[in-house]
Short mmCIF file of C-alpha atoms and ligand atoms in Angstrom, two decimals:
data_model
loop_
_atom_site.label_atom_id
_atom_site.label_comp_id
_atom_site.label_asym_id
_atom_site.label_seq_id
_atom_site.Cartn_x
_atom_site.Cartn_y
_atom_site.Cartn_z
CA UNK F 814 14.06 -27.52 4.58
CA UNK F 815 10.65 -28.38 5.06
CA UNK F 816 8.73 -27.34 8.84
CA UNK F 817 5.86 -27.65 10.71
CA UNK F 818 3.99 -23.96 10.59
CA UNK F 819 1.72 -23.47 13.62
CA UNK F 820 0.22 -20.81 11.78
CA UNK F 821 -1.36 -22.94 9.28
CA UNK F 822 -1.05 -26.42 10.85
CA UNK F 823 0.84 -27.57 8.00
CA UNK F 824 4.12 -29.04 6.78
CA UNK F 825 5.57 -26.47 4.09
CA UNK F 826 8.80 -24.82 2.99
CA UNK F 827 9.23 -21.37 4.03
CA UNK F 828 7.59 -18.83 2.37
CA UNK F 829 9.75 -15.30 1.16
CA UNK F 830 7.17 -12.81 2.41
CA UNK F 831 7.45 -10.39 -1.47
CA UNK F 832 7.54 -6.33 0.49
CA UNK F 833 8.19 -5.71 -2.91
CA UNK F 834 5.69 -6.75 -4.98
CA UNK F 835 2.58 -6.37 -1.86
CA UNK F 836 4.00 -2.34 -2.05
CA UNK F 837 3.41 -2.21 -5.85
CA UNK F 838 0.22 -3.72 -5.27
CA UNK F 839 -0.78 -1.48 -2.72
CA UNK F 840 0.77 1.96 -4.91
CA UNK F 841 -1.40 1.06 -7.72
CA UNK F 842 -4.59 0.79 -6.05
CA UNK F 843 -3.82 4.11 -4.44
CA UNK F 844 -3.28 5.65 -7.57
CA UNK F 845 -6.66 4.97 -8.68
CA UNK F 846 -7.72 6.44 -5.10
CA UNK F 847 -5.63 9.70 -6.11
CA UNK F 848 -6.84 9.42 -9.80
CA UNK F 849 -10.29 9.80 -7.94
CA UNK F 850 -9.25 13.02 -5.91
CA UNK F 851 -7.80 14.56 -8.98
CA UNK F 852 -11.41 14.02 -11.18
CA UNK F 853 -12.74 16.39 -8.23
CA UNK F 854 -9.79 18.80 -8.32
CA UNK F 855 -7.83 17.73 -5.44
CA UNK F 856 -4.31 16.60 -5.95
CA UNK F 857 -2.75 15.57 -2.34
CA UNK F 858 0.33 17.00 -1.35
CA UNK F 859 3.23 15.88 0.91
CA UNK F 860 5.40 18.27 2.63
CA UNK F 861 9.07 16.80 3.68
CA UNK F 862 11.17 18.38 5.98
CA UNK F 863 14.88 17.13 6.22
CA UNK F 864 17.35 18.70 8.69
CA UNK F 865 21.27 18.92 7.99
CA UNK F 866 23.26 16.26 5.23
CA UNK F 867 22.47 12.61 6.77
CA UNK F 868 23.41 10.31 3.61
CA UNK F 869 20.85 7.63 4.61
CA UNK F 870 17.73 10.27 5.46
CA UNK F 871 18.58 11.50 1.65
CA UNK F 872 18.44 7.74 0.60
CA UNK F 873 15.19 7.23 2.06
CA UNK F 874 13.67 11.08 1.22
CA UNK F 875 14.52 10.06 -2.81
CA UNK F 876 12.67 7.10 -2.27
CA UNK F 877 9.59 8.51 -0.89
CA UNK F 878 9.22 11.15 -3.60
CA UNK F 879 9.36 8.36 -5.93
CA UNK F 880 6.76 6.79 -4.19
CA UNK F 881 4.55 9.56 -4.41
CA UNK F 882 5.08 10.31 -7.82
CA UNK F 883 4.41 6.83 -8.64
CA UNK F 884 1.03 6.96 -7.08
CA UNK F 885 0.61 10.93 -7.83
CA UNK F 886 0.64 12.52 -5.02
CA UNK F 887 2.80 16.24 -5.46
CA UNK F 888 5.62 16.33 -3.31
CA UNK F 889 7.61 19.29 -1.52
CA UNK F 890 11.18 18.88 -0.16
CA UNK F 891 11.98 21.19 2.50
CA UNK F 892 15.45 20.88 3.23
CA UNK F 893 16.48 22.96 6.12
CA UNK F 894 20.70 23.45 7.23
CA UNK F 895 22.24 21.48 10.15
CA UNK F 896 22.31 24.66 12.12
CA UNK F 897 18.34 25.09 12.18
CA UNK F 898 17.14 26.63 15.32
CA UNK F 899 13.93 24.54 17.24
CA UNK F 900 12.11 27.44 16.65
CA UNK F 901 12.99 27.93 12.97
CA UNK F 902 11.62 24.36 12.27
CA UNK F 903 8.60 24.33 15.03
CA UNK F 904 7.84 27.54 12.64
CA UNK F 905 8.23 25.74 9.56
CA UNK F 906 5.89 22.87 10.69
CA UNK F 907 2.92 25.41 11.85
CA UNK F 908 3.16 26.97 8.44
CA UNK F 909 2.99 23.80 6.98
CA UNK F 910 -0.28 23.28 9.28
CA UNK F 911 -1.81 26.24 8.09
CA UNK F 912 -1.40 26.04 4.47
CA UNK F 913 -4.23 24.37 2.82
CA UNK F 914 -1.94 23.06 -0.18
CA UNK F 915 -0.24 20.89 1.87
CA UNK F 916 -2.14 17.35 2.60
CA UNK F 917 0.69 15.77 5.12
CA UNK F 918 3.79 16.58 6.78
CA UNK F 919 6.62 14.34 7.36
CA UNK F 920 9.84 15.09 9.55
CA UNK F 921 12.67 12.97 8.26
CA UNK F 922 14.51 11.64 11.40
CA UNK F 923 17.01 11.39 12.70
CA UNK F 924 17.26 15.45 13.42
CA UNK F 925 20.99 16.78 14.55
CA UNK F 926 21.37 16.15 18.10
CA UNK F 927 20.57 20.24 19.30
CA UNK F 928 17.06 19.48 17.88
CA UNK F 929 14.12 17.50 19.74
CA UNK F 930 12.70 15.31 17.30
CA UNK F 931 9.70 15.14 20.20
CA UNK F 932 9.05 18.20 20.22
CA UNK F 933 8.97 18.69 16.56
CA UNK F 934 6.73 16.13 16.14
CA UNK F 935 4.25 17.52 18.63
CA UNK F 936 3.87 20.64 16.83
CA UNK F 937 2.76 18.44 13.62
CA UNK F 938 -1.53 19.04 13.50
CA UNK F 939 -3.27 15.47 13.81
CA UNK F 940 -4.78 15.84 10.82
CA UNK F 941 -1.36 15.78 8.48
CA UNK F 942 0.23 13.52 10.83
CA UNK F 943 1.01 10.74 7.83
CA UNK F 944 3.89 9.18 9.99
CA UNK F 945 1.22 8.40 12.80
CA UNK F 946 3.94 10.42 14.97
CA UNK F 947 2.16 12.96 17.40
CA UNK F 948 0.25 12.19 20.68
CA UNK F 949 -2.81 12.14 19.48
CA UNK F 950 -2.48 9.41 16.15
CA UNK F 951 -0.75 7.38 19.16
CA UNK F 952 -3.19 7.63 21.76
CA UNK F 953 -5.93 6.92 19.29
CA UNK F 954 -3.97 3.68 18.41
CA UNK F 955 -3.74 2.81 21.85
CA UNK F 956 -7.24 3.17 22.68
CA UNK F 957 -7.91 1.70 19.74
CA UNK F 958 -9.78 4.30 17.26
CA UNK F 959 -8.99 4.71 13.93
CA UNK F 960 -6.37 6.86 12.79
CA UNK F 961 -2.87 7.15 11.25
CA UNK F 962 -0.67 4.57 12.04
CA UNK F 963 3.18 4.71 12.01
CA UNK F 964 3.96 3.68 8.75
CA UNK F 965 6.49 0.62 9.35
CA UNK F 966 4.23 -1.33 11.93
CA UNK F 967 1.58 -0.77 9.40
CA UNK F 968 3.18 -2.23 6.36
CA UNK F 969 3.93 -5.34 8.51
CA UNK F 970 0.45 -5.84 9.81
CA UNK F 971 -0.62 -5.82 5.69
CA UNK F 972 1.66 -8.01 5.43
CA UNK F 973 0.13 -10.49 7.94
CA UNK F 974 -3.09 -9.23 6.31
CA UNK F 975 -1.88 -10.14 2.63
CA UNK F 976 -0.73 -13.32 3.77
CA UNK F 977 -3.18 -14.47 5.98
CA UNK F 978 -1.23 -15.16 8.98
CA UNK F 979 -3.83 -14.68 11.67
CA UNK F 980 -2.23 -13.80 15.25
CA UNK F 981 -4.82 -14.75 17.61
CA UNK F 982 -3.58 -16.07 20.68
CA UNK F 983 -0.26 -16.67 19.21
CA UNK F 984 2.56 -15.73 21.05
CA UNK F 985 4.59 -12.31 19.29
CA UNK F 986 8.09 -11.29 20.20
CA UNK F 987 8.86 -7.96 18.96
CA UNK F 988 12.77 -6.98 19.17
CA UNK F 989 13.15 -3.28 19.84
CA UNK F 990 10.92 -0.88 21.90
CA UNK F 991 11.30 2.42 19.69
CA UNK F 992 8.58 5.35 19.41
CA UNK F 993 8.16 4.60 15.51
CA UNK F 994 8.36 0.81 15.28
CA UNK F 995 8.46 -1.45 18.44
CA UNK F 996 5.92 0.60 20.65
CA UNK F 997 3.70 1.05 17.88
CA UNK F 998 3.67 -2.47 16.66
CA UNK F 999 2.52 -3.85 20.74
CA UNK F 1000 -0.75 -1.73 20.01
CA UNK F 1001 -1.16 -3.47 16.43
CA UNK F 1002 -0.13 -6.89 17.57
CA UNK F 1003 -2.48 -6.26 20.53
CA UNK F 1004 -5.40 -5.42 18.58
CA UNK F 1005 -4.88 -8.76 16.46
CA UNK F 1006 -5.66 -10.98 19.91
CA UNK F 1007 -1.88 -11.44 19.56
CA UNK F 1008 -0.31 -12.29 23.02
CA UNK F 1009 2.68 -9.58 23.04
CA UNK F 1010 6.22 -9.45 24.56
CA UNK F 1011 8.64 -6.76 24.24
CA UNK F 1012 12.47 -7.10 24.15
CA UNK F 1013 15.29 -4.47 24.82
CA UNK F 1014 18.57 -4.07 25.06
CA UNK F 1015 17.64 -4.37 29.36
CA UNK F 1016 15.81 -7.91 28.16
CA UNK F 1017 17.38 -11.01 30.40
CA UNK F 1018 17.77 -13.96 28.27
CA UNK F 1019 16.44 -12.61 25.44
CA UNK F 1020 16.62 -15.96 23.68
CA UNK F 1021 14.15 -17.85 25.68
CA UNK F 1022 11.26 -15.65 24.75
CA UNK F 1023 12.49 -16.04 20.82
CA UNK F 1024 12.76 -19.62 20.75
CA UNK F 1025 9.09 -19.86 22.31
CA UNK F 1026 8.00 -17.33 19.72
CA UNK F 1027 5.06 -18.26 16.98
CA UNK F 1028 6.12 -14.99 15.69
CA UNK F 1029 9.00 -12.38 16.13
CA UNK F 1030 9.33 -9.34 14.96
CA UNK F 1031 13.07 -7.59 15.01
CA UNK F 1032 13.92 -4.21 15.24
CA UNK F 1033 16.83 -3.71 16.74
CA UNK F 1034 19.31 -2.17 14.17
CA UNK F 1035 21.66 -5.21 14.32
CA UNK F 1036 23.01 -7.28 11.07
CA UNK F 1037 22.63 -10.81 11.95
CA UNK F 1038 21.15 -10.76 15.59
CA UNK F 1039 18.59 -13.22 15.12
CA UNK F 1040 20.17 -16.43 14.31
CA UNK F 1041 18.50 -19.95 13.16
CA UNK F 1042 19.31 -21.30 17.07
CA UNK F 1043 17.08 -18.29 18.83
CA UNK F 1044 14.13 -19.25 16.19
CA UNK F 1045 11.70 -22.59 16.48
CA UNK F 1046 10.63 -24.39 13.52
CA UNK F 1047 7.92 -23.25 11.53
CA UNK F 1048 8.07 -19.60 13.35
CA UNK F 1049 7.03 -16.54 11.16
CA UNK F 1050 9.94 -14.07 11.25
CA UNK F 1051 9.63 -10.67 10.07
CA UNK F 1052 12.56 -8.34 9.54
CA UNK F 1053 12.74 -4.34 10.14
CA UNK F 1054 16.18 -4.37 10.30
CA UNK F 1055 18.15 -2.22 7.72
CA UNK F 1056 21.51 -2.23 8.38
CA UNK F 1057 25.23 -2.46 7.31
CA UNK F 1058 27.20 -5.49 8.00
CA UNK F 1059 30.96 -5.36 8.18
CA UNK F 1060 31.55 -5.57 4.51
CA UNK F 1061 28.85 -2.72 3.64
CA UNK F 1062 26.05 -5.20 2.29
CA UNK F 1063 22.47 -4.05 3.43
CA UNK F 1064 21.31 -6.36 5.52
CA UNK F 1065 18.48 -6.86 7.94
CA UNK F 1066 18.86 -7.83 11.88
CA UNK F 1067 18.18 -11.70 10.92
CA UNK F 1068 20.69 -14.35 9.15
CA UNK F 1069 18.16 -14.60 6.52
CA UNK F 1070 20.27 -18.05 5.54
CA UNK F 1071 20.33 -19.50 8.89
CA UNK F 1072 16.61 -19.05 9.86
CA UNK F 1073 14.98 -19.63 6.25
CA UNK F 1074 15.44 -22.94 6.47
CA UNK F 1075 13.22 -23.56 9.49
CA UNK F 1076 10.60 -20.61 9.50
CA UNK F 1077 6.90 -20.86 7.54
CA UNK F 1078 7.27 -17.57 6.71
CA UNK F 1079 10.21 -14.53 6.45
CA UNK F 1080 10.70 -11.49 5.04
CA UNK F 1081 14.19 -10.42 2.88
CA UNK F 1082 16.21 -7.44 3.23
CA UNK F 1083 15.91 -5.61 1.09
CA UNK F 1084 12.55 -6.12 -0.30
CA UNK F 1085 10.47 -6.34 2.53
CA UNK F 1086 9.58 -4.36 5.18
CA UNK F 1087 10.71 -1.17 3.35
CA UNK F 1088 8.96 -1.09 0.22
CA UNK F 1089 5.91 -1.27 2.83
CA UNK F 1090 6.48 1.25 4.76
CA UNK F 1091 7.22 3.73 2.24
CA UNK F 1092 3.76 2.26 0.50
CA UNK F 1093 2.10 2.54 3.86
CA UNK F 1094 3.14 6.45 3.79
CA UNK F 1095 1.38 6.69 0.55
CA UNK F 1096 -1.72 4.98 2.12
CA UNK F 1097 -1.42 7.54 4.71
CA UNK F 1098 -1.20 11.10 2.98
CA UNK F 1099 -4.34 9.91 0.45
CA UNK F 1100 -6.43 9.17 3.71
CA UNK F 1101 -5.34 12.74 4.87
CA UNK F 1102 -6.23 14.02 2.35
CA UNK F 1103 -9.94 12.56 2.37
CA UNK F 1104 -10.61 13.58 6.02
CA UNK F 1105 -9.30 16.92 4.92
CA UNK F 1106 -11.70 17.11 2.53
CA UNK F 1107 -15.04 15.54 4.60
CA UNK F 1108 -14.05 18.22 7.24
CA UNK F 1109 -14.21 21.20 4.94
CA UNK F 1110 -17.81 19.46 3.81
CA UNK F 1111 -18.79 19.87 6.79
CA UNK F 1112 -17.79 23.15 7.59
P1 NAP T 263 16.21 2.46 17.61
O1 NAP T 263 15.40 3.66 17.90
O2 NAP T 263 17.69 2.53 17.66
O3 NAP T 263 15.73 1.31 18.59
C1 NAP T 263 16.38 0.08 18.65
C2 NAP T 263 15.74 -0.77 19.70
O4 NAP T 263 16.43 -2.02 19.72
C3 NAP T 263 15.81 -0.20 21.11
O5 NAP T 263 14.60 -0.44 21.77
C4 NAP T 263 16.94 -0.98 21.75
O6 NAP T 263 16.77 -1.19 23.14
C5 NAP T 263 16.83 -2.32 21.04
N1 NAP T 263 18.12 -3.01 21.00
C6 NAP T 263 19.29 -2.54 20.51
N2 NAP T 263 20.24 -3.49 20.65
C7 NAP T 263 19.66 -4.55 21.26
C8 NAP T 263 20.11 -5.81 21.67
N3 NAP T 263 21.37 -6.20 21.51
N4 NAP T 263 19.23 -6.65 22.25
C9 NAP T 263 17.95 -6.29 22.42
N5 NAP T 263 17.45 -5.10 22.04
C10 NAP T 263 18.30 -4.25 21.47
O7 NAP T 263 15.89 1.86 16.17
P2 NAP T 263 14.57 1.95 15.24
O8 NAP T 263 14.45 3.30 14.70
O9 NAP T 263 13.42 1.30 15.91
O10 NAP T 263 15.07 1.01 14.05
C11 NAP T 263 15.43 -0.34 14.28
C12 NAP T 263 15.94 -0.93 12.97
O11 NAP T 263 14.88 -0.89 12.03
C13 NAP T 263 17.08 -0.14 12.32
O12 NAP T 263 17.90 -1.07 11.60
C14 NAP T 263 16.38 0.77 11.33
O13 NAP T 263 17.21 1.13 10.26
C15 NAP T 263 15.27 -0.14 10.88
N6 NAP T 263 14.08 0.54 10.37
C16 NAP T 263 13.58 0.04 9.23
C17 NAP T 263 12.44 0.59 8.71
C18 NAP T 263 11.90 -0.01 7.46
O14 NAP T 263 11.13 0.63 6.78
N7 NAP T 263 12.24 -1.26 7.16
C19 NAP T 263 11.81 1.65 9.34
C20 NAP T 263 12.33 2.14 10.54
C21 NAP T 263 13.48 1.55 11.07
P3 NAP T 263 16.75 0.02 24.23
O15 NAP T 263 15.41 0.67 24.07
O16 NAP T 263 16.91 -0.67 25.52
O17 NAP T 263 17.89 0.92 23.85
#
């Protein structure tokens, strides 16, 4: 169906936003950028720490070390048993601070339930932080210096980037208020003169902010939450979701049938938001690895 898209004041049919092919994009120029580091002897290194036997986290760590070896960045899998102590795995992640081989550390969530995940991610040094995780990449996004940004809101705002969907002054609903995607994504959508409102499972009528929505943004961990009727025409609708549905297809949190036939703009699942973020990891351990390397300059 054709629309109206407020974005770029236009009639058009919608356009499937590629996550795919924008990740592939993005791995190959970083494997020149690692090429680069190797010519001067440094190869970066990502250290991955996984906690007990969750199918999915094994999904997603397989993917990643593709990723990296894709782009060729060394990767270490530290795979610790469901019984791991706090303290056994704080310890892990200050050895992994100390050794100079290792370039970033990532903590594979979700951790079994005896284990604080905040905590944990606390003990991770700013400077490896590639999943933009700790206090201090979040306060510096907040305040708005640069620094490592949670990898999922950062593959969507290249995504805007890539395809020029400017979001000043328009009017962003994002669905979900998590640590690693909804919070993160208010500072982002902030910082792009977006005006931003937050939904939750606490949200009253969550369907009249949607429906006045330029954009929206779900991630709420629901197949087919946002339906066409919750959506106005010519709305850019980006999907986090990655889900289940009831006959075990992956799906995202939007009927991607429903609402693609009144949106400008949408992104599939799979093959959008994903291949970002785990591209947008990438991104993230070969800037670590630079600022490593200007600090010991300068020491
Ligand atoms: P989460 O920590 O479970 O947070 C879900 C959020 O959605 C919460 O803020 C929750 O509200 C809200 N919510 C749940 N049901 C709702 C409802 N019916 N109406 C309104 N809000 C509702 O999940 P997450 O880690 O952010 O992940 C969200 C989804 O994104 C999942 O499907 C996950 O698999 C996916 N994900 C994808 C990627 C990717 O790379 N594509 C990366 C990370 C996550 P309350 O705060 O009130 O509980």
């Amino acid at each position: 169906m054709v629309s109206e898209n407020p974005i770029k004041g236009e009639l058009k049919m919608a356009t499937i936003i590629d996550g795919k092919s924008l990740a592939k994009k993005t791995r190959e120029n970083l494997k020149i950028e690692c090429d680069k580091l190797k010519l001067e002897g440094i190869t970066p290194k990502l250290a991955v720490i996984m906690v007990g036997d969750n199918p999915a986290s094994k999904v997603y760590v397989r993917n990643k070390s593709r990723a990296c070896s894709d782009v060729g960045i060394e990767y270490k899998e530290y795979l610790l048993p469901e019984e791991t102590t706090q303290e056994e795995l704080i310890n892990l992640i200050k050895n992994l601070n100390q050794d100079k081989e290792i370039n970033g550390i990532l903590l594979q969530s979700p951790l079994p339930r005896h284990l604080d995940i905040n905590e944990a991610f606390k003990a991770i040094t700013y400077m490896k932080d590639v999943d933009g995780f700790t206090p201090s990449s979040v306060g510096k996004l907040c305040i708005g210096e640069d620094t490592f940004i949670s990898c999922t809101p950062y593959g969507v705002m290249k995504m805007f980037e890539e395809y020029n969907i400017d979001l000043t002054g328009k009017d962003v609903v994002i669905l979900g208020r998590s640590n690693i995607v909804g919070k993160p994504l208010i500072q982002c959508c902030l910082q792009k003169n977006a005006t931003v409102t937050v939904c939750h499972s606490k949200t009253k009528n969550l369907e009249e902010h949607t429906k006045r929505a330029d954009i929206v943004i779900s991630a709420i961990g629901q197949s087919n939450f946002v339906k066409a009727d919750m959506i106005k025409d010519g709305a850019v609708v980006i999907d986090v979701g990655i889900n289940r549905d009831e006959n075990g297809k992956l799906t995202g949190d939007v009927d991607f049938e429903g609402v693609e036939k009144k949106v400008s703009y949408i992104t599939p699942v799979p093959g959008g938001v994903g291949p970002m973020t785990i591209a947008m990891l990438m991104n993230n351990v070969i800037k670590a690895t630079k600022e490593q390397q200007k600090e010991k300059s300068m020491l």
